[in-house]
CSV table of C-alpha atoms in Angstrom, one decimal:
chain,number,residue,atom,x,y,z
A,2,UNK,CA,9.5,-15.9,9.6
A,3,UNK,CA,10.9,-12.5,9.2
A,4,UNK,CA,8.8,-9.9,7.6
A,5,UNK,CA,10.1,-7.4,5.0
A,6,UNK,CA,12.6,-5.2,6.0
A,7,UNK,CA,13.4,-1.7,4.8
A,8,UNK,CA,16.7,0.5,5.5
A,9,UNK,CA,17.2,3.4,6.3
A,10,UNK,CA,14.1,4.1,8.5
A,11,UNK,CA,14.4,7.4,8.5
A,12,UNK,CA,17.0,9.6,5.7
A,13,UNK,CA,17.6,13.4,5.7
A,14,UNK,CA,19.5,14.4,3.0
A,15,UNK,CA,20.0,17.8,0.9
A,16,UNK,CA,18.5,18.6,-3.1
A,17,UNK,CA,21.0,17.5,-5.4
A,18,UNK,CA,22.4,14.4,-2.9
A,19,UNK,CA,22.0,10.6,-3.5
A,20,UNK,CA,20.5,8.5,-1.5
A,21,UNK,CA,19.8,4.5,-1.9
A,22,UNK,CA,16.9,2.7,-0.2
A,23,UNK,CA,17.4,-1.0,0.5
A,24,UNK,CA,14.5,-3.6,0.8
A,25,UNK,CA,15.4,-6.9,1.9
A,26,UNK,CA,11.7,-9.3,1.0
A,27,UNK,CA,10.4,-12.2,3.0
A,28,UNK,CA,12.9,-15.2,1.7
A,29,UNK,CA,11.5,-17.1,-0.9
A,30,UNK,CA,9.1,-13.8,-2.3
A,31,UNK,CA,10.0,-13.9,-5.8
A,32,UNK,CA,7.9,-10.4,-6.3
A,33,UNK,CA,9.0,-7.3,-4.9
A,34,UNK,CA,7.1,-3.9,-5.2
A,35,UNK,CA,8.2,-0.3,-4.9
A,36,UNK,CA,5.6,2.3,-3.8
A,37,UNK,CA,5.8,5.9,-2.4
A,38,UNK,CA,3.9,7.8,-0.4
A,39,UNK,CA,3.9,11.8,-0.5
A,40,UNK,CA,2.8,13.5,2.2
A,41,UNK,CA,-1.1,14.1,2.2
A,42,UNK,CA,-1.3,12.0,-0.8
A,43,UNK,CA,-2.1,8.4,-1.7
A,44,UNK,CA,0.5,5.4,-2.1
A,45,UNK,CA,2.0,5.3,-5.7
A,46,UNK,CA,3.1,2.2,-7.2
A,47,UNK,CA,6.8,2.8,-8.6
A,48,UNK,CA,7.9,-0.5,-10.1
A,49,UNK,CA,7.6,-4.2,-9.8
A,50,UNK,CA,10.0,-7.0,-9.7
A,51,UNK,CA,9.6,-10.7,-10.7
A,52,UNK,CA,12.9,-12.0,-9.3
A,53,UNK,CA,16.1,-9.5,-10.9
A,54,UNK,CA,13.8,-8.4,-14.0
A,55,UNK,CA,11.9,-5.7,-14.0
A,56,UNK,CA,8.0,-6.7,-14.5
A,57,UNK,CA,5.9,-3.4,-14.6
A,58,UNK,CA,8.2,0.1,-14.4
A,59,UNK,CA,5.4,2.4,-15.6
A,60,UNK,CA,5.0,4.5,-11.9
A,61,UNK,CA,8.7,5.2,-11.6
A,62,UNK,CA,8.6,9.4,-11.6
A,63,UNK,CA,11.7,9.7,-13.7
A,64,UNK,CA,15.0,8.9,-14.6
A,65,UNK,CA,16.0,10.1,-11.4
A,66,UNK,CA,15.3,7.4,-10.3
A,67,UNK,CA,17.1,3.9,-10.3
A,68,UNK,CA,15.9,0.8,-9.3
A,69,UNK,CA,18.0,-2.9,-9.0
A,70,UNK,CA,17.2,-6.4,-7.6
A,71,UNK,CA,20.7,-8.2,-8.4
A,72,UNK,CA,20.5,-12.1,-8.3
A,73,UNK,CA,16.7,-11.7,-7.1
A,74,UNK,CA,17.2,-11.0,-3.3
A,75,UNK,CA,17.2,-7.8,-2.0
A,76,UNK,CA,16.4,-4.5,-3.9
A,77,UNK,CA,17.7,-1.3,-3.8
A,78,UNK,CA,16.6,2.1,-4.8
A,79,UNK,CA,18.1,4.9,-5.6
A,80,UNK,CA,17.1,8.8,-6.3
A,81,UNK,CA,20.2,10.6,-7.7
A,82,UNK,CA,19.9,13.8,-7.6
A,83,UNK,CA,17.4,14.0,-4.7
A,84,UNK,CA,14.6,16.7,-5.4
A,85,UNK,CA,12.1,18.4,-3.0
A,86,UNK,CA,9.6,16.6,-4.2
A,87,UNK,CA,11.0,13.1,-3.7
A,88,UNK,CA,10.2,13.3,0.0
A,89,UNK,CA,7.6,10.7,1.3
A,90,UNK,CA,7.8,7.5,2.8
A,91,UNK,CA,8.9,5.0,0.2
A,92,UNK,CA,7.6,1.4,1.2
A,93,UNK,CA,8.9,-2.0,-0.2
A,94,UNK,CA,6.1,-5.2,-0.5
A,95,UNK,CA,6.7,-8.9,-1.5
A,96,UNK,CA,4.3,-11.4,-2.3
A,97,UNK,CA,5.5,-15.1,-2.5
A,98,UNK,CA,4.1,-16.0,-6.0
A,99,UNK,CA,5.5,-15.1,-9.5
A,100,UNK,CA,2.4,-17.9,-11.1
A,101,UNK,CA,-0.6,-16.7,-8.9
A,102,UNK,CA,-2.3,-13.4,-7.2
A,103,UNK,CA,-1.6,-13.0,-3.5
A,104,UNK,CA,-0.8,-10.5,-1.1
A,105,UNK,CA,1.6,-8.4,-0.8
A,106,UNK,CA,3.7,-8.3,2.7
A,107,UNK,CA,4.4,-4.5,3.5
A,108,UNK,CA,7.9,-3.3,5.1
A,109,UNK,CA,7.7,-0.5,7.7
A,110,UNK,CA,8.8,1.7,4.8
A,111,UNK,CA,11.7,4.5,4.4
A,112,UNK,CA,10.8,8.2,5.2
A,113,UNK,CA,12.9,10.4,2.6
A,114,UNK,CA,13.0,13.9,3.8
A,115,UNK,CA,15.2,16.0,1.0
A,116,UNK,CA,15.9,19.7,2.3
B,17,UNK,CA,-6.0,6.5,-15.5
B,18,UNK,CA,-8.0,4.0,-12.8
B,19,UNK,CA,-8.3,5.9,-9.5
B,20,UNK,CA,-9.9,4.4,-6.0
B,21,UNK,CA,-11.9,6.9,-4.0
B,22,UNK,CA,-12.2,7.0,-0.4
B,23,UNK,CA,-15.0,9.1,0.8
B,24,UNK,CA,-13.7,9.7,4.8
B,25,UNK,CA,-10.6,11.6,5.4
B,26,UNK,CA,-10.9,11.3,8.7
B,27,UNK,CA,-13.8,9.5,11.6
B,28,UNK,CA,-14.2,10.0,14.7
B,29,UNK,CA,-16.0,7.4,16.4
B,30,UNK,CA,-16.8,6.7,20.3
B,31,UNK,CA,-16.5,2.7,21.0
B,32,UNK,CA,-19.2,0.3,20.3
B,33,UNK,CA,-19.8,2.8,17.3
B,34,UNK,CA,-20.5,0.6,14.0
B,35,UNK,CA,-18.4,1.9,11.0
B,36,UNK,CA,-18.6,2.1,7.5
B,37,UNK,CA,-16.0,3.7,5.1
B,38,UNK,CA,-17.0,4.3,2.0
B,39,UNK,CA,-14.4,3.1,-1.0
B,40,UNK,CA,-15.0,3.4,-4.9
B,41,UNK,CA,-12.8,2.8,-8.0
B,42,UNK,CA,-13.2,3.8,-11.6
B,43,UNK,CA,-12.0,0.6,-13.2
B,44,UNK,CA,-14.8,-1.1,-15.3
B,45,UNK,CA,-13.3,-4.8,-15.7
B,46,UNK,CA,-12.0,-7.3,-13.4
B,47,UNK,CA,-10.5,-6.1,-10.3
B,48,UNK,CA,-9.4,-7.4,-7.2
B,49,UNK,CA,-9.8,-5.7,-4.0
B,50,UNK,CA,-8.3,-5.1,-0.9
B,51,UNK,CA,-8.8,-3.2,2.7
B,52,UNK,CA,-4.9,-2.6,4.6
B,53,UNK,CA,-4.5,-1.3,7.8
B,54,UNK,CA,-1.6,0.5,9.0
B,55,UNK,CA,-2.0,0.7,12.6
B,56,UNK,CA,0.2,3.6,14.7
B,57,UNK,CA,3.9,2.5,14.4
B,58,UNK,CA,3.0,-0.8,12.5
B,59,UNK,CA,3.1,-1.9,8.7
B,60,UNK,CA,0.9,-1.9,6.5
B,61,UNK,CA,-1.1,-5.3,6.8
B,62,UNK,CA,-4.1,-6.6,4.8
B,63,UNK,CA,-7.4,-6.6,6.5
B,64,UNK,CA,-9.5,-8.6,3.7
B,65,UNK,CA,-9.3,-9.2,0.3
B,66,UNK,CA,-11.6,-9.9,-2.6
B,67,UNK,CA,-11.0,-11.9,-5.8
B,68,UNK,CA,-14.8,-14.0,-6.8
B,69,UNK,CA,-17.4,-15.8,-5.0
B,70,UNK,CA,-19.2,-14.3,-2.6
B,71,UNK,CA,-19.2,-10.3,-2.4
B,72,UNK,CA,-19.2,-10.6,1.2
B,73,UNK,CA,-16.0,-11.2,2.5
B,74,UNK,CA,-14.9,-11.3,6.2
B,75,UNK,CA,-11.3,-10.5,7.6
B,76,UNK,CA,-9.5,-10.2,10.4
B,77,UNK,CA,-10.2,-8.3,13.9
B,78,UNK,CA,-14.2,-8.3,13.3
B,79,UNK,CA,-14.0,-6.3,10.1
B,80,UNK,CA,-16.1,-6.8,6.6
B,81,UNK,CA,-16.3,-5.7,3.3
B,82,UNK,CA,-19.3,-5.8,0.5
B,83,UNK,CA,-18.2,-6.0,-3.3
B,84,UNK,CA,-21.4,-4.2,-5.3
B,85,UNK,CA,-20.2,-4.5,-9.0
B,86,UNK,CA,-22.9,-2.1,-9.8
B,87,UNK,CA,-21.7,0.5,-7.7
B,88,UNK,CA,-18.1,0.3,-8.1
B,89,UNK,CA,-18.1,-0.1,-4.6
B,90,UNK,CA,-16.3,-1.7,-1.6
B,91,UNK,CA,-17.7,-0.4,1.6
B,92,UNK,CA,-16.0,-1.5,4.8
B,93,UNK,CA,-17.5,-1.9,7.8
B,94,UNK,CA,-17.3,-3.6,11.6
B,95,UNK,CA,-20.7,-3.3,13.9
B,96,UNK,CA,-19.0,-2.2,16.5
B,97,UNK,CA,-15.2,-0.3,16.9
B,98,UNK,CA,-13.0,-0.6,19.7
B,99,UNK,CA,-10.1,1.6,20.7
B,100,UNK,CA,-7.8,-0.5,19.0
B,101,UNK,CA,-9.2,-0.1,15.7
B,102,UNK,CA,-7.6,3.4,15.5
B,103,UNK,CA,-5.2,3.2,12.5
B,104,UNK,CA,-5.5,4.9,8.8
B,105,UNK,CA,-7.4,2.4,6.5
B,106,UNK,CA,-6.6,2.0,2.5
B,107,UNK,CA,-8.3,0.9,0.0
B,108,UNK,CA,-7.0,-0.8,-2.8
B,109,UNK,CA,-7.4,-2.5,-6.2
B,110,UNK,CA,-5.5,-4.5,-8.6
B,111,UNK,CA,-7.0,-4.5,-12.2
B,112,UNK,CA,-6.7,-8.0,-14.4
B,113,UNK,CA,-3.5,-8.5,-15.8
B,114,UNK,CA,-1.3,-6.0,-13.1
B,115,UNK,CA,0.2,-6.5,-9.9
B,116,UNK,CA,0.5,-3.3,-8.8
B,117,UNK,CA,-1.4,-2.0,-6.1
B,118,UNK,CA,-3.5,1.5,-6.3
B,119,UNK,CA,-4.5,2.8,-3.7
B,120,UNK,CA,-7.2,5.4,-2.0
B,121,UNK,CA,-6.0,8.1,-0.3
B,122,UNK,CA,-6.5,6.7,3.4
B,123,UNK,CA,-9.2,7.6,6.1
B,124,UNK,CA,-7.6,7.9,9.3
B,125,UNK,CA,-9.7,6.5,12.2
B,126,UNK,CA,-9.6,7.6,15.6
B,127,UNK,CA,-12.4,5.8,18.3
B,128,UNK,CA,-12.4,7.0,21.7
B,129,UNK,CA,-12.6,5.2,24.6
């Protein structure tokens, strides 16, 4: 079974640029998580999904900041316009159950460096 | 806001070393509770988790964890490390009626051989 899967690894981009992160769950995962981690700093929940809605958005940093799950597959996320402080690694989870607690399945994540 | 605390930025520890990293959170209801690993160039993967019944809980690789309620506490430990055990640990809680993750900031772990 292929695990959670996160593109780009690695994005170098300039303040004031977009940039969109893609996180493809484990099939079947009908919850997919958003979470950043700054450098030196803990890992910060952005926003949860239960299939295409949106469950729990209270950790997304601002409007800068976009977030979509179309037809409950993949997610993408996007930070338009890109800010010094949005560098970090940005990691996507899933977890396979909308009904019951379980754990969440980590990607490799997406390092976001914004110059 | 709920925070986790872990104590250990950073250990050092020669093998056959037992380990204990020290984790706390501020949330005073029901949580759930979690150790991850991320070993170097790997995901993130969960060590051990706690939801009820025993406060003693066993994961993977050798490691366990002890829920005190009264201490807010959720101490990690393994008798004795290896060199593989070097990774950055997290701790991590999920209060009742969230999903989301929050997370200590991390103690990296480094055993030599």
């Amino acid at each position: 079974e292929a695990g959670v899967t996160q593109f780009p690894s690695h994005s170098v981009i300039e303040k004031g640029q977009t940039v969109t992160l893609r996180c493809d769950p484990i099939s079947g995962h009908d919850n997919l998580y958003w979470y950043r981690r700054v450098m030196g700093k803990e890992i910060k929940f952005l926003l949860h999904f239960v299939k295409e809605s949106k469950q729990d958005e209270s950790g997304m940093p601002n409007n800068r900041f976009l977030a979509e799950r179309t037809g409950g597959t993949y997610s993408t996320l996007k930070v338009q316009p890109a800010e010094l402080e949005d560098s970090g690694v940005y990691f996507c989870a899933s977890s396979p159950s909308s009904g019951s607690l379980s754990e969440q399945f980590f990607g490799p994540g997406t390092r976001l460096t914004v110059l | 806001a709920q925070s986790v605390s872990q104590h250990n930025h950073h250990v050092i520890l020669s093998e056959a070393a037992s380990l204990e990293l020290g984790c706390n959170y501020s949330y005073g209801g029901t949580v759930n509770l979690f150790w991850y690993v991320q070993y170097p160039g790997q995901h993130l993967q969960l060590l051990l988790k706690y939801f009820s019944g025993d406060p003693l809980v066993k994961g993977i690789k050798g490691f366990e964890a002890e829920f005190i309620k009264s201490k807010f506490s959720f101490n990690l430990r393994k008798p004795s490390v290896q060199w593989s055990d070097t990774a950055e640990y997290f701790c991590a809680v999920i209060h009742t009626g969230r999903r989301a993750l929050t997370f200590g900031s991390g103690t990296r772990l480094q055993v030599q051989p």
